[in-house]
Amino acid sequence: MSSSRSVRKLEVVSPVPADIDIANSVEPFHISEIAKDLNLSSNHYDLYGKYKAKVLLSVLDELQRSEDGYYVVVGGITPTPLGEGKSTTTVGLCQALGAFLDKKVVTCLRQPSQGPTFGIKGGAAGGGYSQVIPMDEFNLHLTGDIHAITAANNLLAAAIDTRIFHESSQSDKALFNRLCPPNKEGKRKFSDIMFRRLKKLGISKTQPEDLTPEEVKKFARLDIDPNSITWRRVMDVNDRFLRKITVGQGPEEKGMVRETGFDISVASEIMAVLALTTSLADMRERLGKMVIGNSKAGDPITADDLGVGGALTVLMKDAINPTLMQTLEGTPVLVHAGPFANIAHGNSSIVADKIALKLVGPGGFVVTEAGFGADIGTEKFMNIKCRYSGLIPQCAIIVATIRALKMHGGGPEVVAGKPLDHAYVNENVSLVEAGCVNLARHIANTKAYGVNVVVAVNKFSTDTEAEMNVVRNAALAAGAYDAVICTHHAHGGKGAVDLGVAVQRACENVKQPLKYLYPLDISIKEKIEAIARSYGASGVEYTEQAEKQIEMYSRQGFSGLPICMAKTQYSFSHTASEKGAPSGFILPIRDVRASIGAGFIYPLVGTMSTMPGLPTRPCFYEIDLDTTTGKVIGLS
């Protein structure tokens, strides 16, 4: 084992204590120690306290000629509502690679929303002896990226309603004169951002006074159709009462009332932009291209049309730098971006992965997690994230649990907060065997991308040898490169050493180039149908609204974008209760929307809530501060 690395030996206790107790029992290394292990000097990062640092994008420029390490994505089978431990497996694997197998490794994770932290799910730092620490800082404000997204999102929302308000009460000339006011010498000039709108309109003039009255009207009047506005306000709290609201009820707003609503901050398109951007310049372009709705003539209106693209970039300039943290065993973690896994693509950022791949170098490993089951997270990782990044993974992990396979084999319903049925805590080999159809389809789908697939069985204390043998045999029969039993929750990196060895072999022996599920130059419908077939659907049906939106986006020139399906994570199909590997169903597309700045079209399969609610007894009942030590207690 390399003595120069910041490796921490864990004192493992059985039974496994609460996550926060484990996290609080370990004194993290100063983050500069973790940075030093990655050969980062102090001018490569900005410190945020003792245990977090923002890694600057200049690192990428310095290392652009360096070779990349191996690239591994962690997905899962179709989960129960309890989750199957993808984050925990991602962290445990990296602890094994770094602390036990002496590999250079970086874990790349999404930043969790505070909504679930105080709501139902709790935090997302992994669990047991495979966690990111400090766990409370990871799950709460971190380095303020989500707050920056909230501020930028809501600045754009304010700009939209204000522009409609001012256009409603002013003539074209008055509007133009206010947008281009005279300076002290009486000269009018366009601000730099206005040239973007002029170029879009095909107006090449550079002086305001040269515009004809018709050009003045085209330039100054966006004529936003209030019914077409898709941009909503956001906050990082689960607040169901903000799902539908009315704005403009103040007397000064002169009756400019409209219905809108709030989403949770991680559902903002700006979060998806942060996750998919490749540089500061690219982020500026993406933020400016975000479409907020249409004009009454049916033309898309962008953030740059509203003159706010530059200001949004200023608010996001620090958020583009990934945050460096550490695992319980002292291996490095980059935490960056946390887009929704249904209406967005559910993966951490491209820039974090790119930086990490350069830092670990040849023979090193970057392990990143894709949200939800592999039908959603891994599919979007391959067809959206890898398309924009140009990066090629060598290995995809599919995390499975015996309990989830039993559920897919016909076991009773699993409900969060209720004790597990007898079938899940006692041996039942036939249920596990029947449920392996779900695992087999995920393996076949993932293998089709040209990567080697390793199945990680996340072991619970009630799982038996016979049950685990069934899963291993089924995985290999379905085409997995390997299938490994893991105990990283109970034992830390030591419990994932076999997985680490399997992943290394899988990466070293990959034979095929990356193959996408669909090309970009086919129609929106053909792309949707290719994804639907991977779910097991025999066809797709579209509502009138979906047809209308597809026709509009195609007309507006957006049909070349990848597809990001917004579908339940609890089934291959659109019906959450359909477990196993359903086939022959017709996938219904209720609506189709677009995140043009982020760069994808997202069809809605059923109803998607973009603002969660709180349960009767939220997680916040447990959360408090030990006022003597200053430590957070009760975070899960």
XYZ file of C-alpha atoms in Angstrom:
636
model
C 0.000 0.000 0.000
C 1.357 3.419 -0.957
C 2.459 5.315 2.164
C 2.188 8.709 0.446
C -1.603 8.481 0.105
C -4.127 9.790 2.625
C -5.524 6.391 3.555
C -7.514 6.002 6.766
C -7.943 2.613 8.424
C -11.558 2.157 9.513
C -12.498 0.633 12.855
C -15.556 -1.329 11.754
C -18.264 -2.128 14.343
C -21.099 -4.650 14.099
C -24.033 -4.081 13.975
C -23.448 -1.083 11.699
C -24.161 2.201 13.566
C -26.277 5.037 12.100
C -24.712 6.783 9.092
C -24.281 10.134 10.868
C -22.656 8.414 13.875
C -20.105 6.707 11.609
C -19.480 9.977 9.738
C -19.034 11.897 13.004
C -16.661 9.263 14.438
C -14.036 9.997 11.780
C -11.872 13.123 11.709
C -11.533 14.024 8.011
C -8.141 14.856 6.532
C -7.623 18.527 5.679
C -8.774 18.823 2.069
C -5.320 20.076 1.037
C -4.022 16.546 1.875
C -6.555 14.984 -0.471
C -5.632 17.538 -3.150
C -1.930 16.718 -2.708
C -2.664 13.021 -3.385
C -4.057 14.130 -6.759
C -0.963 16.296 -7.454
C -3.045 19.466 -7.143
C -1.184 22.492 -5.828
C -2.808 25.335 -3.885
C -3.254 27.455 -7.038
C -5.454 24.694 -8.527
C -8.269 25.080 -5.993
C -10.091 27.489 -3.670
C -10.631 26.323 -0.094
C -14.154 26.343 1.368
C -13.337 25.684 5.014
C -11.109 22.763 6.085
C -12.847 19.870 4.318
C -14.053 21.209 0.966
C -12.379 22.926 -1.975
C -13.480 24.058 -5.419
C -11.192 22.628 -8.123
C -10.618 25.241 -10.829
C -11.226 24.503 -14.517
C -7.700 25.726 -15.299
C -6.586 22.227 -14.190
C -8.125 20.857 -17.396
C -6.147 23.286 -19.562
C -2.901 22.328 -17.809
C -3.549 18.594 -18.178
C -5.106 18.561 -21.645
C -2.195 16.540 -23.097
C -2.341 13.947 -20.302
C -4.015 10.607 -20.925
C -7.278 9.639 -19.241
C -7.827 6.877 -16.722
C -10.529 4.204 -16.898
C -14.138 5.459 -16.835
C -16.765 3.442 -14.922
C -20.493 4.178 -14.545
C -22.653 2.718 -11.758
C -26.317 2.009 -12.562
C -28.761 -0.410 -11.023
C -31.663 -2.782 -11.549
C -35.162 -1.325 -11.288
C -35.225 -0.267 -7.617
C -37.595 -0.668 -4.710
C -38.690 2.605 -3.034
C -35.927 1.929 -0.460
C -33.113 2.251 -3.031
C -30.592 -0.505 -3.709
C -27.393 1.273 -2.663
C -25.919 2.699 -5.885
C -24.246 5.636 -4.090
C -22.983 3.328 -1.341
C -21.597 0.897 -3.949
C -19.968 3.746 -5.889
C -18.215 4.977 -2.727
C -17.363 1.463 -1.463
C -15.810 0.501 -4.796
C -13.651 3.642 -4.782
C -12.551 2.986 -1.193
C -11.550 -0.536 -2.305
C -9.644 0.710 -5.356
C -7.836 3.485 -3.486
C -7.318 2.187 0.047
C -6.864 -1.553 -0.647
C -5.834 -2.011 -4.299
C -3.533 1.036 -4.358
C -5.074 2.571 -7.481
C -5.484 6.250 -8.197
C -9.224 6.783 -8.027
C -11.780 9.605 -7.956
C -15.471 9.197 -7.129
C -17.758 11.583 -9.075
C -21.148 12.117 -7.421
C -24.170 14.382 -7.755
C -24.837 17.036 -5.160
C -28.024 16.113 -3.281
C -30.984 18.454 -2.979
C -31.893 19.651 0.506
C -35.534 18.817 -0.268
C -35.216 15.037 0.275
C -32.659 15.568 3.080
C -35.406 17.130 5.214
C -38.240 15.175 3.525
C -38.579 11.409 3.015
C -35.365 10.054 1.522
C -32.691 11.603 3.709
C -29.206 12.375 2.402
C -27.253 10.870 -0.474
C -23.674 10.533 0.779
C -23.652 6.722 0.604
C -24.154 4.772 3.813
C -22.648 2.598 6.514
C -18.863 2.397 6.123
C -18.980 3.690 2.519
C -19.687 7.404 2.786
C -18.555 10.841 1.687
C -17.567 13.077 4.604
C -18.263 15.472 6.211
C -21.704 14.000 5.598
C -23.621 17.012 6.967
C -21.760 19.448 4.695
C -22.263 17.143 1.675
C -26.036 16.968 2.266
C -26.652 20.608 3.183
C -25.267 23.795 1.617
C -21.991 22.274 0.320
C -20.335 25.175 -1.559
C -23.546 26.965 -2.545
C -23.977 25.662 -6.108
C -27.688 24.898 -5.682
C -28.209 28.357 -4.160
C -26.501 29.907 -7.210
C -28.804 27.908 -9.509
C -31.829 29.067 -7.485
C -30.751 32.718 -7.782
C -30.050 32.473 -11.525
C -33.298 30.600 -12.245
C -35.392 33.132 -10.362
C -33.644 36.132 -11.939
C -34.731 34.754 -15.314
C -38.287 34.182 -14.016
C -38.435 37.800 -12.798
C -37.130 39.030 -16.170
C -39.908 37.194 -18.044
C -42.851 38.604 -16.089
C -41.309 42.073 -15.944
C -40.777 42.151 -19.712
C -44.420 41.197 -20.367
C -45.476 43.902 -17.871
C -43.422 46.668 -19.522
C -44.371 45.663 -23.074
C -48.062 45.783 -22.180
C -48.036 49.497 -21.349
C -45.522 51.012 -23.773
C -45.359 51.859 -27.477
C -42.622 50.297 -29.617
C -40.712 53.596 -29.651
C -40.918 54.113 -25.870
C -39.841 50.525 -25.264
C -36.893 50.887 -27.661
C -35.821 54.202 -26.119
C -35.787 52.677 -22.643
C -33.881 49.573 -23.829
C -31.286 51.798 -25.569
C -31.195 54.997 -23.463
C -29.013 57.935 -24.584
C -25.666 58.453 -22.813
C -24.428 61.830 -21.530
C -23.559 62.903 -25.075
C -27.074 62.015 -26.232
C -25.876 58.937 -28.206
C -27.761 55.657 -28.015
C -25.933 52.315 -28.183
C -26.724 48.624 -28.074
C -25.308 46.665 -25.127
C -23.210 43.646 -26.183
C -25.928 41.117 -25.418
C -28.396 42.949 -27.696
C -26.280 42.031 -30.738
C -27.245 38.380 -30.106
C -30.913 39.252 -30.605
C -30.143 41.478 -33.610
C -28.196 38.625 -35.226
C -31.058 36.186 -34.545
C -33.436 38.633 -36.285
C -31.074 39.008 -39.263
C -30.423 42.698 -38.508
C -26.762 43.599 -39.142
C -26.970 47.293 -38.175
C -24.828 48.401 -35.226
C -26.369 51.795 -34.354
C -29.831 52.089 -32.744
C -30.772 55.147 -34.821
C -30.291 53.177 -38.083
C -33.167 50.770 -37.358
C -36.395 51.171 -39.336
C -39.686 51.362 -37.355
C -40.359 47.728 -38.383
C -36.914 46.655 -37.097
C -37.438 48.643 -33.889
C -40.660 46.697 -33.273
C -39.048 43.304 -34.035
C -36.098 44.054 -31.761
C -37.856 45.678 -28.803
C -41.089 43.709 -28.596
C -40.620 40.055 -27.618
C -44.421 39.648 -27.539
C -44.209 36.645 -25.202
C -47.301 34.447 -25.176
C -48.025 34.040 -21.422
C -49.710 30.674 -22.079
C -46.520 29.304 -23.624
C -44.181 30.099 -20.710
C -42.481 26.938 -19.441
C -40.017 28.644 -17.077
C -41.038 28.335 -13.421
C -39.522 29.622 -10.202
C -37.559 27.227 -7.976
C -36.512 26.650 -4.369
C -34.569 23.835 -2.721
C -37.341 22.772 -0.310
C -40.088 20.150 -0.662
C -43.124 22.478 -0.645
C -46.227 20.995 -2.242
C -48.243 24.210 -1.810
C -46.062 25.981 -4.367
C -46.797 23.507 -7.159
C -49.465 25.823 -8.530
C -49.558 29.530 -7.684
C -50.844 32.824 -9.069
C -48.453 35.735 -9.594
C -49.081 39.417 -10.252
C -51.811 40.045 -7.697
C -50.257 43.261 -6.324
C -52.078 46.532 -7.189
C -48.973 47.897 -9.009
C -48.936 44.935 -11.414
C -52.085 46.303 -13.096
C -53.955 43.021 -13.372
C -51.046 41.105 -14.979
C -52.145 37.916 -13.223
C -51.084 34.474 -14.439
C -50.878 30.949 -13.070
C -47.445 29.415 -12.657
C -45.662 27.342 -10.015
C -42.427 26.408 -8.311
C -40.202 23.409 -9.006
C -37.497 22.100 -6.701
C -34.148 23.757 -7.568
C -32.533 20.569 -8.906
C -35.300 20.391 -11.540
C -34.169 23.736 -13.024
C -32.785 23.590 -16.546
C -29.821 25.576 -15.214
C -28.857 22.500 -13.165
C -28.926 20.369 -16.318
C -26.844 23.013 -18.123
C -24.257 22.906 -15.304
C -24.097 19.111 -15.556
C -23.689 19.013 -19.354
C -21.453 22.011 -19.960
C -17.833 21.482 -21.029
C -16.327 24.934 -20.345
C -17.151 28.450 -19.122
C -17.667 29.638 -22.711
C -19.932 26.663 -23.452
C -21.962 27.380 -20.288
C -22.435 31.013 -21.386
C -23.848 29.837 -24.729
C -26.109 27.201 -23.167
C -27.550 29.613 -20.582
C -28.268 32.166 -23.305
C -29.975 29.560 -25.534
C -32.439 28.393 -22.846
C -35.977 28.751 -24.235
C -38.561 30.126 -21.791
C -41.609 30.028 -24.086
C -42.721 31.373 -27.451
C -43.763 34.669 -28.943
C -47.387 34.947 -30.032
C -46.104 34.261 -33.565
C -44.688 30.915 -32.364
C -40.977 31.790 -32.301
C -38.864 30.546 -29.364
C -37.849 33.232 -26.832
C -34.473 32.739 -25.130
C -32.674 34.082 -22.064
C -30.458 36.106 -24.428
C -33.562 37.638 -26.063
C -34.418 38.886 -22.566
C -30.878 40.252 -22.185
C -30.098 38.127 -19.128
C -27.763 35.349 -20.394
C -24.604 37.176 -19.281
C -25.968 37.906 -15.812
C -26.937 34.234 -15.369
C -23.362 33.229 -16.231
C -21.993 35.677 -13.640
C -24.211 34.070 -10.973
C -22.958 30.622 -12.045
C -19.236 31.406 -12.477
C -18.123 29.696 -9.236
C -20.688 26.895 -9.479
C -18.951 25.543 -12.601
C -15.994 24.414 -10.455
C -16.477 20.912 -8.915
C -16.176 20.481 -5.129
C -13.430 18.212 -3.791
C -14.302 16.080 -0.739
C -13.242 12.661 0.632
C -14.583 9.230 1.548
C -14.378 7.668 5.025
C -11.169 5.947 3.917
C -9.562 9.107 2.556
C -10.062 8.610 -1.211
C -10.946 11.747 -3.235
C -14.473 12.663 -4.327
C -15.651 15.326 -6.780
C -19.221 16.439 -6.059
C -20.819 18.428 -8.857
C -24.327 19.098 -10.167
C -27.452 17.134 -9.285
C -29.996 17.178 -12.125
C -33.314 15.354 -11.718
C -33.109 11.813 -13.070
C -36.504 11.939 -14.823
C -37.113 15.362 -16.467
C -33.325 15.756 -16.698
C -30.541 13.212 -17.162
C -29.656 12.346 -13.531
C -25.858 12.377 -13.801
C -23.110 14.435 -12.183
C -21.147 16.892 -14.302
C -19.045 16.376 -17.413
C -16.379 18.820 -16.169
C -15.899 16.851 -12.915
C -15.477 13.599 -14.872
C -13.046 15.217 -17.320
C -10.908 16.703 -14.542
C -10.964 13.407 -12.610
C -9.922 11.312 -15.647
C -6.874 13.543 -16.174
C -5.965 13.539 -12.460
C -6.001 9.735 -12.087
C -4.210 9.198 -15.411
C -3.614 5.865 -17.211
C -4.359 2.895 -14.959
C -6.422 5.050 -12.576
C -10.197 4.909 -12.174
C -13.028 7.436 -12.257
C -16.296 5.995 -10.958
C -19.499 7.960 -11.445
C -23.098 7.148 -10.586
C -26.173 7.430 -12.824
C -29.523 8.071 -11.110
C -32.361 5.504 -10.921
C -32.215 2.122 -12.706
C -29.992 1.508 -15.737
C -33.003 1.917 -18.075
C -33.009 5.617 -17.105
C -29.663 6.676 -15.581
C -27.242 4.553 -17.607
C -29.221 5.094 -20.826
C -29.010 8.895 -20.360
C -25.352 8.658 -19.318
C -24.537 6.941 -22.626
C -26.842 8.759 -25.060
C -26.778 12.281 -23.584
C -23.779 12.754 -21.267
C -21.197 10.766 -23.272
C -22.408 12.372 -26.504
C -21.693 15.873 -25.184
C -18.483 14.936 -23.355
C -16.944 12.692 -26.019
C -15.810 10.414 -23.164
C -15.958 6.638 -23.518
C -16.662 4.332 -20.535
C -15.044 0.902 -20.353
C -17.234 -0.659 -17.666
C -20.812 -0.316 -16.412
C -21.804 -1.688 -13.021
C -25.358 -2.826 -12.304
C -26.170 -2.825 -8.585
C -28.688 -5.470 -7.508
C -30.153 -6.546 -4.180
C -31.844 -9.802 -3.269
C -34.861 -7.881 -1.942
C -35.377 -5.981 -5.224
C -35.057 -9.199 -7.238
C -37.636 -10.875 -4.965
C -39.980 -7.939 -5.596
C -39.491 -8.385 -9.380
C -40.140 -12.098 -8.982
C -43.633 -11.429 -7.622
C -42.923 -10.580 -3.975
C -45.298 -8.359 -1.967
C -45.207 -4.573 -2.395
C -42.273 -2.791 -0.749
C -43.327 0.450 0.958
C -40.894 3.011 2.400
C -41.378 3.379 6.152
C -43.118 -0.005 6.587
C -41.382 -3.204 7.806
C -40.356 -5.600 5.017
C -42.627 -8.592 4.420
C -41.526 -12.043 5.647
C -40.592 -13.020 2.062
C -37.805 -10.428 1.975
C -36.010 -11.451 5.156
C -36.202 -15.237 4.739
C -34.741 -17.460 2.047
C -36.893 -17.749 -1.080
C -34.785 -18.911 -4.002
C -37.685 -19.239 -6.454
C -38.698 -15.574 -5.987
C -35.089 -14.494 -6.639
C -34.896 -16.727 -9.739
C -38.128 -15.282 -11.125
C -36.936 -11.707 -10.480
C -33.665 -12.143 -12.368
C -35.530 -11.344 -15.627
C -35.253 -7.682 -14.582
C -31.495 -7.968 -14.076
C -31.079 -9.843 -17.370
C -32.776 -7.097 -19.394
C -30.653 -4.385 -17.751
C -27.512 -6.411 -18.558
C -28.514 -6.902 -22.216
C -29.418 -3.218 -22.659
C -26.200 -1.995 -21.048
C -23.949 -4.481 -22.838
C -25.301 -3.214 -26.171
C -23.340 0.048 -25.648
C -20.092 -1.894 -26.041
C -19.018 -1.779 -22.379
C -18.251 -4.694 -20.080
C -21.008 -5.155 -17.487
C -20.197 -6.108 -13.901
C -23.060 -6.957 -11.518
C -22.554 -5.870 -7.896
C -24.837 -7.695 -5.471
C -25.231 -5.430 -2.450
C -25.461 -7.995 0.379
C -27.806 -7.661 3.346
C -27.495 -9.759 6.517
C -30.651 -11.761 5.703
C -29.452 -12.810 2.210
C -28.408 -16.471 1.869
C -25.672 -18.218 -0.076
C -28.218 -20.055 -2.243
C -29.964 -16.790 -3.178
C -26.698 -15.085 -4.086
C -25.560 -18.034 -6.208
C -28.793 -17.756 -8.216
C -28.074 -14.084 -8.965
C -24.460 -14.705 -9.913
C -25.379 -17.541 -12.290
C -28.253 -15.556 -13.841
C -25.996 -12.525 -14.375
C -23.305 -14.537 -16.132
C -25.907 -16.349 -18.243
C -27.327 -12.959 -19.314
C -23.905 -11.813 -20.554
C -22.357 -10.016 -17.580
C -18.545 -9.932 -17.571
C -18.629 -10.796 -13.863
C -20.959 -10.783 -10.855
C -19.612 -10.053 -7.375
C -21.061 -10.151 -3.846
C -20.262 -6.923 -1.940
C -20.346 -6.038 1.770
C -19.032 -2.454 1.605
C -21.920 -1.096 3.721
C -20.799 -3.255 6.650
C -17.039 -3.364 5.968
C -16.108 -0.289 3.887
C -13.654 -0.672 1.005
C -12.545 -4.100 2.257
C -16.047 -5.391 1.426
C -15.725 -4.277 -2.229
C -12.190 -5.513 -3.022
C -13.554 -8.358 -5.201
C -15.682 -5.806 -7.065
C -12.597 -3.621 -7.554
C -10.644 -6.520 -9.022
C -13.544 -7.426 -11.351
C -13.912 -3.790 -12.504
C -10.180 -3.531 -13.218
C -10.303 -6.702 -15.334
C -13.446 -5.494 -17.119
C -11.793 -2.161 -17.992
C -8.564 -3.780 -19.199
C -10.417 -6.227 -21.443
C -13.027 -4.055 -23.156
C -13.085 -4.870 -26.876
C -15.728 -2.689 -28.537
C -16.145 1.027 -29.266
C -19.049 2.913 -27.624
C -22.312 2.359 -29.516
C -25.258 4.732 -28.989
C -28.846 3.503 -28.869
C -29.890 5.859 -31.692
C -28.316 8.358 -34.119
C -29.162 12.069 -33.652
C -30.193 12.684 -37.265
C -33.408 10.635 -37.161
C -36.761 12.175 -36.175
C -37.853 12.896 -32.582
C -40.415 10.089 -32.805
C -37.903 7.541 -34.109
C -35.576 8.326 -31.191
C -38.417 8.013 -28.661
C -39.392 4.678 -30.204
C -35.807 3.330 -30.044
C -35.723 4.029 -26.294
C -39.230 2.579 -25.824
C -38.103 -0.694 -27.467
C -35.245 -0.933 -24.923
C -37.916 -0.849 -22.188
C -39.744 -3.784 -23.834
C -42.513 -1.696 -25.437
C -44.005 -2.860 -28.722
C -45.081 0.651 -29.709
C -45.659 4.261 -28.646
C -48.820 6.340 -28.587
C -48.847 10.140 -28.460
C -51.514 12.486 -27.137
C -52.634 15.369 -29.325
C -50.567 17.700 -27.117
C -47.435 15.557 -27.578
C -47.948 15.495 -31.367
C -48.316 19.297 -31.381
C -45.117 19.809 -29.373
C -43.089 17.389 -31.538
C -44.268 19.226 -34.653
C -43.358 22.606 -33.082
C -39.863 21.554 -31.909
C -39.159 20.000 -35.315
C -40.282 23.216 -37.038
C -38.117 25.311 -34.700
C -35.043 23.250 -35.646
C -34.589 21.237 -32.441
C -35.171 17.706 -33.781
C -31.426 16.914 -33.790
C -31.232 16.850 -29.983
C -30.990 13.652 -27.894
C -34.027 12.398 -25.955
C -34.356 12.412 -22.171
C -37.341 10.263 -21.136
C -39.273 11.346 -18.041
C -40.607 8.001 -16.819
C -41.246 6.217 -13.537
C -38.084 4.624 -12.113
C -40.044 1.746 -10.568
C -40.740 -0.232 -13.757
C -39.417 -0.715 -17.279
C -42.925 0.302 -18.349
C -44.962 3.434 -17.582
C -46.849 1.612 -14.803
C -44.881 1.579 -11.525
C -46.598 -1.610 -10.321
C -45.446 -3.667 -13.338
C -42.339 -5.415 -12.026
C -39.932 -7.873 -13.633
C -39.397 -7.349 -17.365
C -42.765 -6.399 -18.911
C -43.014 -6.497 -22.697
C -45.504 -5.921 -25.493
C -46.980 -2.796 -23.896
C -47.705 0.519 -25.639
C -45.763 3.408 -24.072
C -47.972 6.510 -23.755
C -46.337 9.942 -24.311
C -48.464 12.553 -22.547
C -46.474 15.655 -23.477
C -43.115 16.610 -24.936
C -40.984 19.462 -23.598
C -37.503 20.761 -24.302
C -34.448 21.970 -22.425
C -32.766 23.683 -25.353
C -29.895 25.197 -23.346
C -29.090 21.880 -21.678
C -29.537 20.219 -25.046
C -32.299 17.615 -24.943
C -35.983 16.998 -25.631
C -37.879 15.387 -22.756
C -41.061 13.380 -23.427
C -43.306 12.946 -20.383
C -44.516 9.392 -19.811
C -47.345 9.878 -17.324
C -47.336 12.640 -14.735
C -44.023 13.827 -13.292
C -43.917 15.845 -10.092
C -41.146 18.439 -10.203
C -41.886 19.667 -6.670
C -41.957 16.916 -4.016
C -44.091 17.244 -0.880
C -43.349 16.489 2.757
C -44.772 13.389 4.504
C -46.617 13.453 7.851
C -43.350 12.796 9.640
C -40.480 14.301 7.648
C -36.796 13.584 8.313
C -36.466 17.001 9.953
C -37.983 15.569 13.181
C -34.642 13.797 13.751
C -32.306 16.628 12.745
C -30.771 18.916 15.355
C -27.513 20.442 16.495
C -25.465 19.338 19.487
C -24.915 22.827 20.858
C -21.952 21.664 22.979
C -19.900 20.175 20.116
C -21.508 22.044 17.193
C -22.081 18.708 15.393
C -25.199 17.904 13.397
C -27.206 14.954 14.709
C -29.996 12.888 13.142
C -29.081 13.254 9.450
C -29.768 10.018 7.583
